[in-house]
Structure formats: structure tokens, C-alpha cells
């Protein structure tokens, strides 16, 4: 868990009682907002066949909507992934936190950790780096924390960003998220976006993204075509969109040698190169050999990865993701660590719905440490669980909601419809590799591939 | 500011506008709590002649009470030191934050930084390590932030600890703070505590402290007598109070060689040794040669000190002090950094009044990362500015206030009286060395001395 030698206290009686040994009581009799029920509703929403280094997105993305209800009648919202194992852990955690006040976030996290008992999650798709017991706690705790902050904000009449130190910007910049993609899902009709399996396809997609949403930064999901071809595409984007910061994310599909050779062609062109190669050591080797800053959402995905990453100088930018990093307060901690240790800060995104976009936007708004526009899959989704009107992507940015809490409301009809879709679609765990292999049985996942 | 190489973004257009360029507006029309006036009142309270490595405490300690008033009628309290230069910087900052909402803490800090314009404070007494422009901002911002959190808590009907993630303990453990001292101030009568200039005096003081307040940890301020004599005193304390964790703080009065020789006698006896020698390199040298954990409030007193301290393994425990570390939110950040990088966490104290004790107690209550009982000068003070009744030291701990905000109220008569005392006492900057030299003109400050 630590990079430092023997930080244990000396062999003396330990004067500080462990947290959560005694449950605090509310002696002054202030009305507390105690959790009465936690409802976890898995949903599925349609997704295009987006390609990445380990396969292709299935027809539906799975998410879970978390509703935290309190004894004062206020309810808060959270959103997270919905792989079967994660759902099961989330339900275990939900039982453990029921009865706690919504302000007791540190005790809540300790209860979640105790309830999970050291269990470690996994990602079948393998895109999020090594998962540990501690980072599993953070992943499970996150939607509960967000929902409790939603309640706190509603109770206080303040937006969630105000609970995190207050917003430092009215609009949060997001980057276009360009994907290689098929024209449509196998056996189905072409979707609205059409095929993008070469430079021309990506350029057309980027043009439409920029025209429709005003993006001022472009990210290309790579690791799909051979590295030199993807570098060609980046150079073409550079020419077509002069002045727009560009990022490339091959999801660790390259060896350090390939990464260094490819980076050589992209110096002065890329704003940053995200996870070109696996592991802290490989990343450090690449970092030492290129002027392009390396960013990560794969080799630094939990607090315990930070000390070795700092010591080895593996990365210069960390992509925060409150779903992985234990919620909004702990993502603020990550931001402060990055600032303290001279690391830049951007934001990662999985496929998500409006509750997550609201949380991401409040977090980014309240983070002076943010140095780069955030990622979002938002334009790719065509369905949602929140009432429309509050969140919109224009001029490459989302205006920060200013209503109480997250500022978004659940659309119960939509929630019911997407839950039905979850029940009907049959998907229970994200499996990009398996889905690609149904089209191409010869496909094998290899990291690195080139 | 950083320990890492070239963390600057690449030479691309920067997509994220600097914080505070545009002032957010409150579009949803929620009532904000805007700061209307900030009142800074310097006070002086009587102190005994406590000895340390650079001299002796003067007859009065100087503090400033900060009152932040808002347009909704709510007022919050902060407390800080009151050296003349700090007061002047604080008043500059007060003007800069007027008009901001009390939740806009990040923008507030940015405004304070801009108003100070890179000015760097100083401590004439030299007990708090190197001061930089950034740490000067944190020192000035701190009481404003605490007062704003007091307002936030009062508005929400929640204790300040609830704004920091919620308390994980109902009682915060404090350590007895033993001092070598004269019987009384030169020319005055002996005070109630009497003389303590040798082992017998310290033992008697410790006994009274433990009997009166139930302390379960003892800290001896050292750097006053020769190191081997102070080690003798620690060994005598160990014998007299078996099982009680002991700390010794020579305030960097020793060379690394002296520190190593003295530490050898105290292994298995000391819980930790605080700042035996000056500087990160000297501390690292001592740390490598003793099994006793080293703690610090002198070589790690600002965020920029953390990367080199981690890299050199200079310390194993950091003593947080929200007055130095930019308030309660940033002290939570420090705690999270310590936890992430395998460092223990304790808390430093200067002479302080009840507003600071309340803030320290809320912070410690909401810090699961706390590994050691906190320091406090509390038993040495005989006057205060808050109404009595909420804060009490019993069984070595302070119960966490559960009323809204900090949970303490200003005693306006006491404030007026201590302000008159400030005006009358003539002290404007803490000068322990100068005060000792008035008794012993041959006294010279030397760091290290032995």
C-alpha cells in the first residue's frame, strides 16, 4: 500500500482509537439525514460498435442508478458501472451503510470496506489497470458518496460543487472522444454515425463532433489499427484542425519500443499520449525518451499507484475518474496530490449517463488543479435516465448545474424503460473481447499487441 | 514548487481556462451567503515563561480573531497568529475576499494569492521552518477559510466536521505539552505552575498535567538543556508513566550526530522524535540511523516540502497545523497525502485560544488518517475569547462540538478585554530570543546548538 519504508508507529501503546470503533452520537440533537434505503437499479442503454484495444463495445452499455433515500424525505442520486460482480458488491455495501447519516462519509467508506472484507473486483475488459482490495472499496463507495453529496446539497440548498470548495469555472471543457467504429452492430443496420475504420472515417467523425458540439480538444481512441497508421490519422487531424489539442490513447497496446518510435512522429502534435504501453516501468521508459507528456488511466488508477508512479516518473498527467477514485471528495484528494507532486490533471470517462455527467461536471468545476479538458462518451449515447434540460454540451463545454445537489432529476419512466432493456438484453458483464470474437473468432486479446 | 521534472503541459493551446478568470454567477438564483465584512481583532493573552530552543515565551501571546459577516446575517469565526506583518497581510486578504460567497473557497484562496502578490512572510522566532510565497498564502487564507466553514455549517445546521467528511471519533485525543519554564516572568511573582528546569520539575509538571486532564500521551519541548540531560528526563518520564507514549521536540537544536547519539538511548522509549535536527537532508540522515520514527513541524510545513521529504525519506510522521496548511480542507488534503505516501499524521500547536481548539478538534475528528494524539498548548492559557462550556479537556481528550459550525460562540466582553490587553502590552511580533536576551544578554540563537 505504501512506497515508504516502515511507516508503522513505534512499538508504543497507540493513543488514537481506530476510526469507527465508537459510533458517534448526535448529542446536540440536530436533525441528521439518515439513510433509510439504498436502491440499486441496473440499466442498459444502446451503444454504437466502438472499437478499442481489446475488442468492440457491445450493443448495450450497463450502468447502475443508485438512489439513497433518507429519513427527512430527501433522496440523492449516484451512477456507476453494472458488471454483475460490482452490482453484488454494491448491494452488500448498500446494506452496510443504511442507517448512517449522509454526512458521515468517512465512516461510510470504512463500513463499505468492512462489508467487502478485502474482496477484489475485476474488469473482464481489462481496460482499467490493476484492481486491488482498496481500489475495489473506492469503486463501490463512489456512487454512494455521490448520492450522499446530492442529498447534502439538496438539504443545504447548494450545488454539489459548493460542497467541494466551490466552482472555479462556470463551464467545464470536454474533449471530443473519437472512436474507430463499425458502420453498425453485426446483423443490424448502419447507425447514424457510420463507419470509421481509417483516417477518412475519423476525420469525418471529428468534423461532425466539432460542428455539433464545438469541441476545442480531440481525443482519438487508438490501439485498434497498427501504430503508424494511427499516427497518420493523428497527423491528418492536426492538419484538419490546426490549433486544437490532440490526444491519442492506445490503451497499452504498444511495446515501449513501438511507443517511442510512434511518439517521435507526434512530438509537437500531441497534447499528450495516454497509456501507450503497460505498467509503471514501461511508461517510465517511454516518458524518459519522449518530450510528449504521458497521461494515464491504466497504470495509476488507485491511490497506492501514486507513490511508485511519482518515484519512477512514469507519467506527467493523471486522468481522474470519480467512479474509480472513491467519489468526489477523494477525487479532490487526487487532484491535490497531482498539484503537490507536479502532475497535470485530466478526467477519464467510460460510457455513462446524465447522473455521472453531472457529478463529473461538479467535480471538474470545483478543481482548480484541472489542466486539460475532460473526456466524455456523452455524444455517443442516445438514451438517458435524467430529465432533459439541465445538461447540454455546447462550445465544447457543459455549464455547471447551479441547482441544489447534483442539479439533475431522475426520469422515472426512462429509468423503468432502461431497466427493462437491461433485463431483456441479456448482458451482465462488459466483454468487448468476446463480442468481437463472435464476428472474428481468430481475434485474441494481446497487451501489448504491437 | 515541484519535485518532478517538467510537468508543464505540452506546447499546445491550453484548453482549460485559468481558475477565477470568469467569476461564476448564481444562475439558479439560490440565496448565496456573501461576505459583507471581515473584522480582524488582535488580542493578547497571558502566557507563562515557557522555554524553547530559541528563547522563552513573552508575557503575552498574540492572536487575531477573524469574524466573517455575511449578507444573510450569519457570522463565522477564525483564529490565527498576530505578528504585525501577518496582520497586515490578513487585512489585505480580507479586503480581497469581501463580496465572495462563503462557499467559494477555491476562488477565495486564488484572490488571497493575487492580493498578496507573492509576498513572503517570516517568523522572527524561526520555529516553523522555511516560509515561501505559497505557504504565506496558506497561512493568511486559513482563518478566512475556517470562518467561512463556520458560516457554512451554521447555515446548513451541521457541525464543521460534517463538512469535512464527518467525524470518525467523538473525542479527539490530545497530548500533554510539557515545557521547561521559569518560576515566573522576570521581575514578576512565580506563576501557578512554578519552576521546571530539570527532571524533577518536569516530572512534577507531568504529574499535575496527567492528574488534571487525564492525558494519555506526553510531549516534552526540548532543545533547552543539553541533549543527554533531556534524554535523562525522558527516561525518567518513561519510568514514572509506564505505557504512556512519549515525544521529545528539540526544535532542530541538535546536529545529526548529536541526534543519532541521543536517539540511541531513547529507542523503545520514544513514540517519536520531532525535528531533532534542521533540514530535510539532516533529518533523512538521522531517520536512516535510528528506529525511532522522526516527526516534523519544521522541515515539512508546506505542500512544496512534501515531494522532497518523500523522496529523501526524511520523516515518518507529519504534524499538521491548519493555521499553516491553508485551513481545514487543505489540512484534509495533507492528511490524504500522508496516508497515500505511508506517512503518519499528528497535529502541531502554537499557543492558541478556543476558536482554534474548536477548529483543530473538528479537523482531527474528521481525519481517519490521524495516527497520534494531537498537540495543544490549551492547559497553559488562563484567558479566552469564547463563551465557556463547549470545550473541555478531560481524559486526555476534547469532545467534538456537535452544534452548527464550529460550535463555539464569541464572548464579546472577553474579546474587548483581550484586545485592550493587546493594545496595552506593547508586543507586536513574537520574539522569544529577544525576550530571553533581556535576562541573559549573552544568549545567542544557534541552530543547531549541540
PDB file of C-alpha atoms in Angstrom, chain A residues 232-407:
ATOM      1  CA  UNK A 232      -1.000   9.058 -39.738  1.00  0.00           C
ATOM      2  CA  UNK A 233      -4.564   9.728 -38.600  1.00  0.00           C
ATOM      3  CA  UNK A 234      -3.364  11.974 -35.789  1.00  0.00           C
ATOM      4  CA  UNK A 235      -1.196  13.936 -38.240  1.00  0.00           C
ATOM      5  CA  UNK A 236      -4.221  14.301 -40.521  1.00  0.00           C
ATOM      6  CA  UNK A 237      -6.311  15.564 -37.585  1.00  0.00           C
ATOM      7  CA  UNK A 238      -3.555  18.025 -36.791  1.00  0.00           C
ATOM      8  CA  UNK A 239      -3.704  19.360 -40.310  1.00  0.00           C
ATOM      9  CA  UNK A 240      -7.509  19.439 -40.448  1.00  0.00           C
ATOM     10  CA  UNK A 241      -7.944  21.050 -37.018  1.00  0.00           C
ATOM     11  CA  UNK A 242      -4.928  23.304 -36.533  1.00  0.00           C
ATOM     12  CA  UNK A 243      -4.622  24.632 -33.014  1.00  0.00           C
ATOM     13  CA  UNK A 244      -6.868  22.004 -31.417  1.00  0.00           C
ATOM     14  CA  UNK A 245      -5.093  19.970 -28.736  1.00  0.00           C
ATOM     15  CA  UNK A 246      -4.944  16.295 -29.755  1.00  0.00           C
ATOM     16  CA  UNK A 247      -4.657  13.156 -27.644  1.00  0.00           C
ATOM     17  CA  UNK A 248      -4.141   9.536 -28.580  1.00  0.00           C
ATOM     18  CA  UNK A 249      -4.998   6.622 -26.277  1.00  0.00           C
ATOM     19  CA  UNK A 250      -3.791   3.196 -27.478  1.00  0.00           C
ATOM     20  CA  UNK A 251      -4.755   1.556 -24.146  1.00  0.00           C
ATOM     21  CA  UNK A 252      -1.334  -0.011 -23.593  1.00  0.00           C
ATOM     22  CA  UNK A 253      -1.368  -1.747 -26.980  1.00  0.00           C
ATOM     23  CA  UNK A 254       2.242  -0.872 -27.758  1.00  0.00           C
ATOM     24  CA  UNK A 255       5.624  -2.044 -26.535  1.00  0.00           C
ATOM     25  CA  UNK A 256       7.900   0.686 -25.177  1.00  0.00           C
ATOM     26  CA  UNK A 257       9.934   0.494 -28.412  1.00  0.00           C
ATOM     27  CA  UNK A 258       6.839   0.943 -30.567  1.00  0.00           C
ATOM     28  CA  UNK A 259       5.651   3.749 -28.306  1.00  0.00           C
ATOM     29  CA  UNK A 260       8.961   5.596 -28.594  1.00  0.00           C
ATOM     30  CA  UNK A 261       9.074   5.192 -32.369  1.00  0.00           C
ATOM     31  CA  UNK A 262       5.481   6.369 -32.762  1.00  0.00           C
ATOM     32  CA  UNK A 263       5.904   9.246 -30.310  1.00  0.00           C
ATOM     33  CA  UNK A 264       8.836  10.502 -32.360  1.00  0.00           C
ATOM     34  CA  UNK A 265       6.469  11.260 -35.244  1.00  0.00           C
ATOM     35  CA  UNK A 266       3.968  13.016 -32.984  1.00  0.00           C
ATOM     36  CA  UNK A 267       6.131  15.385 -30.949  1.00  0.00           C
ATOM     37  CA  UNK A 268       4.790  18.918 -31.223  1.00  0.00           C
ATOM     38  CA  UNK A 269       1.497  17.453 -32.422  1.00  0.00           C
ATOM     39  CA  UNK A 270       0.070  15.613 -29.408  1.00  0.00           C
ATOM     40  CA  UNK A 271      -1.024  17.414 -26.274  1.00  0.00           C
ATOM     41  CA  UNK A 272      -0.490  14.118 -24.504  1.00  0.00           C
ATOM     42  CA  UNK A 273      -0.138  10.421 -25.211  1.00  0.00           C
ATOM     43  CA  UNK A 274      -2.291   8.273 -22.946  1.00  0.00           C
ATOM     44  CA  UNK A 275      -1.138   4.837 -21.798  1.00  0.00           C
ATOM     45  CA  UNK A 276       0.955   3.926 -24.824  1.00  0.00           C
ATOM     46  CA  UNK A 277       2.387   0.885 -23.029  1.00  0.00           C
ATOM     47  CA  UNK A 278       1.547  -1.263 -19.988  1.00  0.00           C
ATOM     48  CA  UNK A 279       2.864  -0.762 -16.466  1.00  0.00           C
ATOM     49  CA  UNK A 280       4.694   1.881 -14.482  1.00  0.00           C
ATOM     50  CA  UNK A 281       8.123   0.739 -15.614  1.00  0.00           C
ATOM     51  CA  UNK A 282       7.270   0.643 -19.302  1.00  0.00           C
ATOM     52  CA  UNK A 283       5.617   4.030 -19.042  1.00  0.00           C
ATOM     53  CA  UNK A 284       8.674   5.425 -17.256  1.00  0.00           C
ATOM     54  CA  UNK A 285      10.885   4.157 -20.045  1.00  0.00           C
ATOM     55  CA  UNK A 286       8.743   5.834 -22.677  1.00  0.00           C
ATOM     56  CA  UNK A 287       8.423   9.013 -20.597  1.00  0.00           C
ATOM     57  CA  UNK A 288      12.194   9.304 -20.386  1.00  0.00           C
ATOM     58  CA  UNK A 289      12.516   9.075 -24.152  1.00  0.00           C
ATOM     59  CA  UNK A 290       9.905  11.490 -25.475  1.00  0.00           C
ATOM     60  CA  UNK A 291       9.022  15.131 -24.996  1.00  0.00           C
ATOM     61  CA  UNK A 292       5.308  14.302 -25.259  1.00  0.00           C
ATOM     62  CA  UNK A 293       3.735  14.210 -21.799  1.00  0.00           C
ATOM     63  CA  UNK A 294       2.380  10.775 -20.920  1.00  0.00           C
ATOM     64  CA  UNK A 295      -1.063  10.540 -19.357  1.00  0.00           C
ATOM     65  CA  UNK A 296      -2.693   7.563 -17.715  1.00  0.00           C
ATOM     66  CA  UNK A 297      -5.889   5.945 -16.709  1.00  0.00           C
ATOM     67  CA  UNK A 298      -4.401   2.452 -16.659  1.00  0.00           C
ATOM     68  CA  UNK A 299      -1.196   2.451 -14.631  1.00  0.00           C
ATOM     69  CA  UNK A 300      -2.358   4.963 -11.988  1.00  0.00           C
ATOM     70  CA  UNK A 301      -5.945   4.080 -11.103  1.00  0.00           C
ATOM     71  CA  UNK A 302      -5.738   3.900  -7.315  1.00  0.00           C
ATOM     72  CA  UNK A 303      -4.033   5.823  -4.540  1.00  0.00           C
ATOM     73  CA  UNK A 304      -1.496   3.061  -3.948  1.00  0.00           C
ATOM     74  CA  UNK A 305      -0.200   3.544  -7.510  1.00  0.00           C
ATOM     75  CA  UNK A 306       0.777   7.149  -6.859  1.00  0.00           C
ATOM     76  CA  UNK A 307       3.966   6.709  -4.788  1.00  0.00           C
ATOM     77  CA  UNK A 308       5.658   4.368  -7.299  1.00  0.00           C
ATOM     78  CA  UNK A 309       4.444   6.482 -10.235  1.00  0.00           C
ATOM     79  CA  UNK A 310       5.963   9.588  -8.652  1.00  0.00           C
ATOM     80  CA  UNK A 311       9.189   7.805  -7.761  1.00  0.00           C
ATOM     81  CA  UNK A 312       9.621   6.383 -11.283  1.00  0.00           C
ATOM     82  CA  UNK A 313       8.369   9.478 -13.111  1.00  0.00           C
ATOM     83  CA  UNK A 314       6.067   7.226 -15.116  1.00  0.00           C
ATOM     84  CA  UNK A 315       3.506   9.890 -16.060  1.00  0.00           C
ATOM     85  CA  UNK A 316       3.005  13.621 -16.194  1.00  0.00           C
ATOM     86  CA  UNK A 317      -0.802  13.691 -16.270  1.00  0.00           C
ATOM     87  CA  UNK A 318      -3.336  11.599 -14.348  1.00  0.00           C
ATOM     88  CA  UNK A 319      -6.868  11.132 -15.660  1.00  0.00           C
ATOM     89  CA  UNK A 320      -9.145  11.266 -12.640  1.00  0.00           C
ATOM     90  CA  UNK A 321     -12.348   9.277 -12.637  1.00  0.00           C
ATOM     91  CA  UNK A 322     -14.522   9.648  -9.554  1.00  0.00           C
ATOM     92  CA  UNK A 323     -16.051   6.216 -10.260  1.00  0.00           C
ATOM     93  CA  UNK A 324     -12.644   4.636  -9.626  1.00  0.00           C
ATOM     94  CA  UNK A 325     -11.194   7.061  -7.104  1.00  0.00           C
ATOM     95  CA  UNK A 326     -13.791   6.743  -4.333  1.00  0.00           C
ATOM     96  CA  UNK A 327     -16.143   9.595  -5.164  1.00  0.00           C
ATOM     97  CA  UNK A 328     -15.844  13.343  -5.342  1.00  0.00           C
ATOM     98  CA  UNK A 329     -14.035  14.101  -2.083  1.00  0.00           C
ATOM     99  CA  UNK A 330     -11.348  11.524  -2.824  1.00  0.00           C
ATOM    100  CA  UNK A 331     -11.056  12.750  -6.395  1.00  0.00           C
ATOM    101  CA  UNK A 332     -10.388  16.206  -4.919  1.00  0.00           C
ATOM    102  CA  UNK A 333      -7.648  14.494  -2.881  1.00  0.00           C
ATOM    103  CA  UNK A 334      -6.221  13.008  -6.064  1.00  0.00           C
ATOM    104  CA  UNK A 335      -6.278  16.462  -7.649  1.00  0.00           C
ATOM    105  CA  UNK A 336      -4.417  17.922  -4.687  1.00  0.00           C
ATOM    106  CA  UNK A 337      -1.828  15.150  -4.801  1.00  0.00           C
ATOM    107  CA  UNK A 338      -1.278  15.789  -8.517  1.00  0.00           C
ATOM    108  CA  UNK A 339      -0.849  19.503  -7.852  1.00  0.00           C
ATOM    109  CA  UNK A 340       1.546  18.857  -4.961  1.00  0.00           C
ATOM    110  CA  UNK A 341       3.690  16.411  -6.905  1.00  0.00           C
ATOM    111  CA  UNK A 342       3.773  18.421 -10.131  1.00  0.00           C
ATOM    112  CA  UNK A 343       1.388  16.207 -12.121  1.00  0.00           C
ATOM    113  CA  UNK A 344      -1.244  17.530 -14.514  1.00  0.00           C
ATOM    114  CA  UNK A 345      -4.887  16.514 -14.199  1.00  0.00           C
ATOM    115  CA  UNK A 346      -7.443  15.489 -16.775  1.00  0.00           C
ATOM    116  CA  UNK A 347     -10.553  13.289 -16.498  1.00  0.00           C
ATOM    117  CA  UNK A 348     -11.341   9.797 -17.780  1.00  0.00           C
ATOM    118  CA  UNK A 349     -14.726   8.636 -18.983  1.00  0.00           C
ATOM    119  CA  UNK A 350     -16.446   5.328 -19.542  1.00  0.00           C
ATOM    120  CA  UNK A 351     -19.803   5.179 -21.290  1.00  0.00           C
ATOM    121  CA  UNK A 352     -22.124   6.962 -18.872  1.00  0.00           C
ATOM    122  CA  UNK A 353     -25.459   8.671 -18.396  1.00  0.00           C
ATOM    123  CA  UNK A 354     -26.502  12.062 -17.076  1.00  0.00           C
ATOM    124  CA  UNK A 355     -26.063  11.454 -13.361  1.00  0.00           C
ATOM    125  CA  UNK A 356     -22.388  10.739 -13.938  1.00  0.00           C
ATOM    126  CA  UNK A 357     -22.018  13.720 -16.281  1.00  0.00           C
ATOM    127  CA  UNK A 358     -23.457  15.962 -13.578  1.00  0.00           C
ATOM    128  CA  UNK A 359     -21.058  14.555 -10.987  1.00  0.00           C
ATOM    129  CA  UNK A 360     -18.070  14.832 -13.354  1.00  0.00           C
ATOM    130  CA  UNK A 361     -19.020  18.425 -14.148  1.00  0.00           C
ATOM    131  CA  UNK A 362     -19.348  19.471 -10.499  1.00  0.00           C
ATOM    132  CA  UNK A 363     -16.012  17.827  -9.718  1.00  0.00           C
ATOM    133  CA  UNK A 364     -14.187  19.463 -12.619  1.00  0.00           C
ATOM    134  CA  UNK A 365     -15.817  22.815 -11.855  1.00  0.00           C
ATOM    135  CA  UNK A 366     -14.506  22.638  -8.284  1.00  0.00           C
ATOM    136  CA  UNK A 367     -10.989  21.541  -9.266  1.00  0.00           C
ATOM    137  CA  UNK A 368      -8.545  24.427  -9.795  1.00  0.00           C
ATOM    138  CA  UNK A 369      -5.945  21.727 -10.437  1.00  0.00           C
ATOM    139  CA  UNK A 370      -7.567  20.668 -13.742  1.00  0.00           C
ATOM    140  CA  UNK A 371      -5.065  21.289 -16.532  1.00  0.00           C
ATOM    141  CA  UNK A 372      -6.784  19.622 -19.514  1.00  0.00           C
ATOM    142  CA  UNK A 373     -10.303  19.277 -20.916  1.00  0.00           C
ATOM    143  CA  UNK A 374     -12.165  16.203 -19.609  1.00  0.00           C
ATOM    144  CA  UNK A 375     -13.090  13.100 -21.581  1.00  0.00           C
ATOM    145  CA  UNK A 376     -16.727  12.137 -22.065  1.00  0.00           C
ATOM    146  CA  UNK A 377     -18.604   9.485 -24.055  1.00  0.00           C
ATOM    147  CA  UNK A 378     -21.707  11.720 -23.821  1.00  0.00           C
ATOM    148  CA  UNK A 379     -22.303  12.356 -27.569  1.00  0.00           C
ATOM    149  CA  UNK A 380     -22.417   8.619 -28.243  1.00  0.00           C
ATOM    150  CA  UNK A 381     -25.394   7.927 -26.014  1.00  0.00           C
ATOM    151  CA  UNK A 382     -28.941   8.254 -27.317  1.00  0.00           C
ATOM    152  CA  UNK A 383     -30.848   7.444 -24.150  1.00  0.00           C
ATOM    153  CA  UNK A 384     -30.736   8.677 -20.575  1.00  0.00           C
ATOM    154  CA  UNK A 385     -32.286   8.331 -17.128  1.00  0.00           C
ATOM    155  CA  UNK A 386     -32.434  12.021 -16.210  1.00  0.00           C
ATOM    156  CA  UNK A 387     -34.944  14.659 -17.168  1.00  0.00           C
ATOM    157  CA  UNK A 388     -33.592  16.671 -20.089  1.00  0.00           C
ATOM    158  CA  UNK A 389     -32.783  20.376 -19.987  1.00  0.00           C
ATOM    159  CA  UNK A 390     -30.087  20.836 -17.354  1.00  0.00           C
ATOM    160  CA  UNK A 391     -27.050  19.313 -19.062  1.00  0.00           C
ATOM    161  CA  UNK A 392     -26.001  20.293 -22.556  1.00  0.00           C
ATOM    162  CA  UNK A 393     -22.764  20.129 -24.487  1.00  0.00           C
ATOM    163  CA  UNK A 394     -22.138  23.318 -26.437  1.00  0.00           C
ATOM    164  CA  UNK A 395     -18.956  25.156 -27.399  1.00  0.00           C
ATOM    165  CA  UNK A 396     -17.128  22.077 -26.185  1.00  0.00           C
ATOM    166  CA  UNK A 397     -18.287  22.558 -22.626  1.00  0.00           C
ATOM    167  CA  UNK A 398     -21.043  21.762 -20.143  1.00  0.00           C
ATOM    168  CA  UNK A 399     -22.412  24.548 -17.986  1.00  0.00           C
ATOM    169  CA  UNK A 400     -22.220  23.645 -14.319  1.00  0.00           C
ATOM    170  CA  UNK A 401     -25.656  22.967 -12.804  1.00  0.00           C
ATOM    171  CA  UNK A 402     -26.426  25.529 -10.128  1.00  0.00           C
ATOM    172  CA  UNK A 403     -29.475  23.956  -8.562  1.00  0.00           C
ATOM    173  CA  UNK A 404     -29.238  22.162  -5.208  1.00  0.00           C
ATOM    174  CA  UNK A 405     -27.258  18.909  -5.137  1.00  0.00           C
ATOM    175  CA  UNK A 406     -26.220  17.491  -8.490  1.00  0.00           C
ATOM    176  CA  UNK A 407     -28.953  19.580 -10.075  1.00  0.00           C
TER     177      UNK A 407
END
